[in-house]
XYZ file of C-alpha atoms in Angstrom:
284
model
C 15.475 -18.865 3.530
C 18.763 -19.314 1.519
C 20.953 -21.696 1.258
C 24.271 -21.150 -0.465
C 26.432 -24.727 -1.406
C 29.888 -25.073 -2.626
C 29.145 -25.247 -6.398
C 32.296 -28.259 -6.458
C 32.158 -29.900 -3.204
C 28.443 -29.547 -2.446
C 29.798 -28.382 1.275
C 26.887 -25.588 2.902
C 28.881 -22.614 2.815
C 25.847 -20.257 4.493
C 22.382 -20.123 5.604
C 20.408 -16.894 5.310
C 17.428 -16.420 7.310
C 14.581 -14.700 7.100
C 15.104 -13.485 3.479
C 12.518 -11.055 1.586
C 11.016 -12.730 -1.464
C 11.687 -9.213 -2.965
C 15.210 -9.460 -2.601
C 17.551 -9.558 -5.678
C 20.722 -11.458 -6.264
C 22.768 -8.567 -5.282
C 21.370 -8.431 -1.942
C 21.829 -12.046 -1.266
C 25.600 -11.266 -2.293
C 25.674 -8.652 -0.326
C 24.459 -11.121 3.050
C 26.588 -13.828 1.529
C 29.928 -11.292 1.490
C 29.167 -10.111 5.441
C 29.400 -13.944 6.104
C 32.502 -14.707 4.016
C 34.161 -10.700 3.413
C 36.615 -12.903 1.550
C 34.175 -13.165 -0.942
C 33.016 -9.605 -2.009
C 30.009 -9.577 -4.643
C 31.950 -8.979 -7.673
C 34.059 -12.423 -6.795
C 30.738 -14.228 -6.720
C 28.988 -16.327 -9.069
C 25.711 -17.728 -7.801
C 23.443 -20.411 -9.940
C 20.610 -22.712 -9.228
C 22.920 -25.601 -10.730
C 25.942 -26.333 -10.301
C 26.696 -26.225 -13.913
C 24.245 -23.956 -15.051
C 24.332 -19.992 -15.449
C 25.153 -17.580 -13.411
C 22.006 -15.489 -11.966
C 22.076 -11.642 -12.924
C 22.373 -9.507 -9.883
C 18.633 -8.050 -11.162
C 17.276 -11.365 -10.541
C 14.192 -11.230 -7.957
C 14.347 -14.213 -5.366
C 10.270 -14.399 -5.960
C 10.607 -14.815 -9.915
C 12.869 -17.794 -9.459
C 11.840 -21.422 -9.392
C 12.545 -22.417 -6.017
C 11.290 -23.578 -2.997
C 10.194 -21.617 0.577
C 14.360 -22.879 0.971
C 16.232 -21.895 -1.942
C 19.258 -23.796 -3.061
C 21.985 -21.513 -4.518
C 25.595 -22.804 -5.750
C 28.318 -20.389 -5.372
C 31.818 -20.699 -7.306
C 34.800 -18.655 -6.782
C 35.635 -15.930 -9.940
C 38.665 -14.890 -8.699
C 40.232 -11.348 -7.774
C 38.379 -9.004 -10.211
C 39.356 -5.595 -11.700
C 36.707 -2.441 -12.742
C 36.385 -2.595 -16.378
C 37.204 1.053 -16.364
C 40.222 0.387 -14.731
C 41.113 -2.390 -17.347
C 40.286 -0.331 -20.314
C 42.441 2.955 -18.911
C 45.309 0.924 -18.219
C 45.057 -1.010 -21.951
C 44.702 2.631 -23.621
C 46.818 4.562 -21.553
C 50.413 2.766 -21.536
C 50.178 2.753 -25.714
C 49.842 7.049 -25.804
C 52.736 7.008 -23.442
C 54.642 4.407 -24.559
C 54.563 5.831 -27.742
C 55.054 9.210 -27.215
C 58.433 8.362 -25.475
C 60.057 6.776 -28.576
C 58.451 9.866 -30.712
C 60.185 12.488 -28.356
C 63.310 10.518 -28.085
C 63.755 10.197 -24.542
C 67.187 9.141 -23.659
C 68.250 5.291 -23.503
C 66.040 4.373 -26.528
C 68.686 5.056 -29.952
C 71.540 6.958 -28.243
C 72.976 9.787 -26.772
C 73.247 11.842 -30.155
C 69.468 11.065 -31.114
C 67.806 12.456 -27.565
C 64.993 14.588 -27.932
C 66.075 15.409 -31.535
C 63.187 15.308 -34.284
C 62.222 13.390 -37.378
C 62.646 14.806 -40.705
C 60.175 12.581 -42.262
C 56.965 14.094 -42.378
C 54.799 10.973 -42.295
C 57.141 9.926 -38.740
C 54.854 13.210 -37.071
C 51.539 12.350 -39.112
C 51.313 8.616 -37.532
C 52.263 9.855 -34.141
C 49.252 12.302 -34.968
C 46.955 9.441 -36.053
C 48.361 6.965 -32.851
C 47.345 9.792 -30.241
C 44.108 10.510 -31.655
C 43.572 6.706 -31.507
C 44.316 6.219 -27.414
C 42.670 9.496 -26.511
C 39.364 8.566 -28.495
C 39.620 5.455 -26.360
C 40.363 6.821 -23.356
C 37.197 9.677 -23.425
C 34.945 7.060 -24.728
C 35.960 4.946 -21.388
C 35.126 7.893 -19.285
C 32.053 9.009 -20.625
C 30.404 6.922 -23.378
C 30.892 3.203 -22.524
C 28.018 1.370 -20.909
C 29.654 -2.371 -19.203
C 27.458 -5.349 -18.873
C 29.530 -6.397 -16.483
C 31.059 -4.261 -13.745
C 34.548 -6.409 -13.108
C 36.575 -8.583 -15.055
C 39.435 -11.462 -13.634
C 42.341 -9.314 -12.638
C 44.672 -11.664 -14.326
C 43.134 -10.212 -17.755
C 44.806 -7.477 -17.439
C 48.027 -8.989 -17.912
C 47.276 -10.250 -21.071
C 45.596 -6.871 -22.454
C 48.112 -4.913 -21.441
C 51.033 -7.433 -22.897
C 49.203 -6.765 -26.167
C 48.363 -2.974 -26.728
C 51.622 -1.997 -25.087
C 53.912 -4.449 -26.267
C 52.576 -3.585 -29.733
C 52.712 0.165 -29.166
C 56.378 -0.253 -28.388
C 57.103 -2.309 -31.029
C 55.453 0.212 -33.979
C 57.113 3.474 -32.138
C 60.675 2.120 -31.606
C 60.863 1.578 -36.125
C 58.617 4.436 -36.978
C 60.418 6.843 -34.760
C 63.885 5.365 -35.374
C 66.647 7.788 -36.552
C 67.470 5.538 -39.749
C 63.597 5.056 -40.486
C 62.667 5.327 -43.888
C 59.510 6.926 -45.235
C 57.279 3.801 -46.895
C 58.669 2.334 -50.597
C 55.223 4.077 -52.331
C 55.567 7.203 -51.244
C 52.968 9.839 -50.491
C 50.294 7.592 -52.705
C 50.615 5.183 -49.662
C 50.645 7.173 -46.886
C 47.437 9.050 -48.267
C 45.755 5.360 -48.672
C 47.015 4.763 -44.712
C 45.670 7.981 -43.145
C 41.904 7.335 -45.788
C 41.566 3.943 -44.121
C 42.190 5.734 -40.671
C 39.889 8.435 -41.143
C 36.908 6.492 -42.371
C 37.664 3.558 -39.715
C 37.962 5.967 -36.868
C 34.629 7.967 -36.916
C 32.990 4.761 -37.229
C 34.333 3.006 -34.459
C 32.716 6.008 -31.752
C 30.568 4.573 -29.511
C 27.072 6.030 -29.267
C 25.772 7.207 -25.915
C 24.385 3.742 -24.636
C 20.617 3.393 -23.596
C 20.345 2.414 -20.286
C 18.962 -1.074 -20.814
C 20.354 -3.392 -23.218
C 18.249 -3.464 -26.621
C 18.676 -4.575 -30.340
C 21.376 -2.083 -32.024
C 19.721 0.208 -34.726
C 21.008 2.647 -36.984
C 22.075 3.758 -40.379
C 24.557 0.928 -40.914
C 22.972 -1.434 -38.792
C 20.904 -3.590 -41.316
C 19.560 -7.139 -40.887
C 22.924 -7.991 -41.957
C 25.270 -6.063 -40.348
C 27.854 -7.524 -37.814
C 26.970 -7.570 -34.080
C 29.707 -5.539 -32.819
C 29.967 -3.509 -35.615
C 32.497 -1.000 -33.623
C 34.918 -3.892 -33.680
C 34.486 -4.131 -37.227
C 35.907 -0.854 -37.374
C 38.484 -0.579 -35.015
C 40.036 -3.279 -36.912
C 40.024 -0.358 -39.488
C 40.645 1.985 -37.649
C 44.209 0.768 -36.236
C 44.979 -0.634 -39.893
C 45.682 2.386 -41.352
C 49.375 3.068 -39.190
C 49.729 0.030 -39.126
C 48.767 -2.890 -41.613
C 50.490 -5.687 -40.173
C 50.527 -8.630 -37.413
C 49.430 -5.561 -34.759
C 45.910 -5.547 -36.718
C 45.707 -9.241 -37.261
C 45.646 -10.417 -33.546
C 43.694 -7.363 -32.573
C 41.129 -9.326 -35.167
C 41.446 -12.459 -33.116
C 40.673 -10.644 -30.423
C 37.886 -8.888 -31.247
C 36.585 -11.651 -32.502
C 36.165 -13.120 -29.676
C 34.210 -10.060 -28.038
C 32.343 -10.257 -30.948
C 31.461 -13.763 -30.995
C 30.639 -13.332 -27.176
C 28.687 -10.665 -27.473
C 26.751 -12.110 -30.555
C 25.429 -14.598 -28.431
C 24.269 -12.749 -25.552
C 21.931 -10.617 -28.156
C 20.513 -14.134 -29.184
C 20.272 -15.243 -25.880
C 18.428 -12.247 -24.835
C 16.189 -11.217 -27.869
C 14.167 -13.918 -29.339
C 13.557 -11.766 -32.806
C 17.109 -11.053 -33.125
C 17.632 -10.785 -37.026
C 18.864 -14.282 -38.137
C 21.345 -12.665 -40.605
C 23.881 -10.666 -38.635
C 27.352 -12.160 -38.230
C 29.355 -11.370 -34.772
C 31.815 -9.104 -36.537
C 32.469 -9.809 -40.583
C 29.551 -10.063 -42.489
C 28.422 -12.912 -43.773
C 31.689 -14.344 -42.772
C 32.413 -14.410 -38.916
């Protein structure tokens, strides 16, 4: 037997019967959701406290330390959004958006300047570099990425895509402008730029994910190395077109991620090396 509470009011929101010791978390979801379809799985949060951690959908019924009447406390997560859904919608908008100021399309500098052309060689080599960038992304969504979690708060989205786009729209209305000028050091800068891009963007590829979480290994992955090293480098990675505020609160965000998913490795493996940082080493 189950019993689900309000995890705030304490109010008995369901009663399961006759519930198999062998069942997981997801199927109590799943007999939770039939009673309250408001509430689909990925909306629900279930805990043996009210304050404490969520239970992984994994989670046997048997293995946990309750009673022949378990207790469960449910809260509320919201509307939620595939994380491949989130992460196609971040990357996508930026290739397009950016494309449109690098074509020219009408509306954007004039009616003389429509689908004309830069003259300024670097102008084509960051759209280049930009497009590689978002299409990396994108194919790495499709096939590479592994998600811990299967949903994230649709009002996320908002806030991602405020960021990459906005930015993305920012960058390509000045680089693509018809009075742009190429940058004040000439070609010694622009090779420095497109260095910093190449060696940041090879780097910040994903490996094919095992399919259980474990330790991250590898030929840069020392006892020292960052947690989310790939973070590391996308900061990199998008520095080289453009070294500015676009790559300074991508840092703050990443560093979050990082920071977030630091602690699940040290939650999760008790002989995780002492050493690593979440995303600068030895730093942060």
């Amino acid at each position: 037997e189950v019993e689900i509470l309000d995890a705030r009011t304490r109010d008995k929101l369901c009663f399961l019967d006759k519930v198999e010791p062998q069942a997981t978390v997801a199927d109590i979801k799943n007999l939770f959701s039939k009673a309250h379809p408001q509430w689909y799985p990925a909306r629900q949060s279930l805990r043996l406290d009210p304050k404490g951690r969520s239970l992984k959908d994994e989670d046997v019924l048997q293995s946990l330390p309750v009673g022949t009447t378990a207790t469960l406390y449910f809260r509320d997560l919201g509307a939620q959004i595939s994380w491949v859904t989130v992460f196609l919608t971040e990357y996508a908008g930026p290739l397009l958006i950016y494309l449109l100021f690098y074509f020219r399309v009408p509306f954007l500098y004039g009616p003389r300047y429509d689908f004309t052309a830069s003259r300024h060689r670097v102008v084509h080599l960051a759209c280049c570099c930009h497009s590689f960038h978002y299409v990396k992304r994108l194919l790495e969504t499709l096939f590479v990425h592994r998600f811990s979690h299967g949903t994230m708060p649709l009002r996320n989205i908002f806030k991602n895509c405020t960021y990459y786009w906005g930015f993305a729209a920012w960058m390509a209305y000045y680089i693509n402008h018809p009075l742009y000028t190429p940058p004040a050091y000439g070609d010694e800068q622009v090779k420095l730029a497109l260095a910093v891009f190449l060696v940041g963007s090879p780097l910040s590829m994903s490996p094919m994910p095992p399919p259980t979480a474990r330790i991250p290994r590898g030929p840069l992955m020392s006892p020292a190395r960052p947690s989310a090293p790939a973070s590391l480098w996308q900061c990199g990675d998008s520095s080289g077109p453009a070294v500015a505020l676009f790559s300074l609160v991508g840092f703050v965000q990443m560093a979050i991620w990082a920071q977030g998913k630091h602690r699940s490795y040290l939650r999760e493996f008790r002989d995780y090396p002492p050493l690593r940082s979440p995303i600068v080493p030895f730093l942060l």
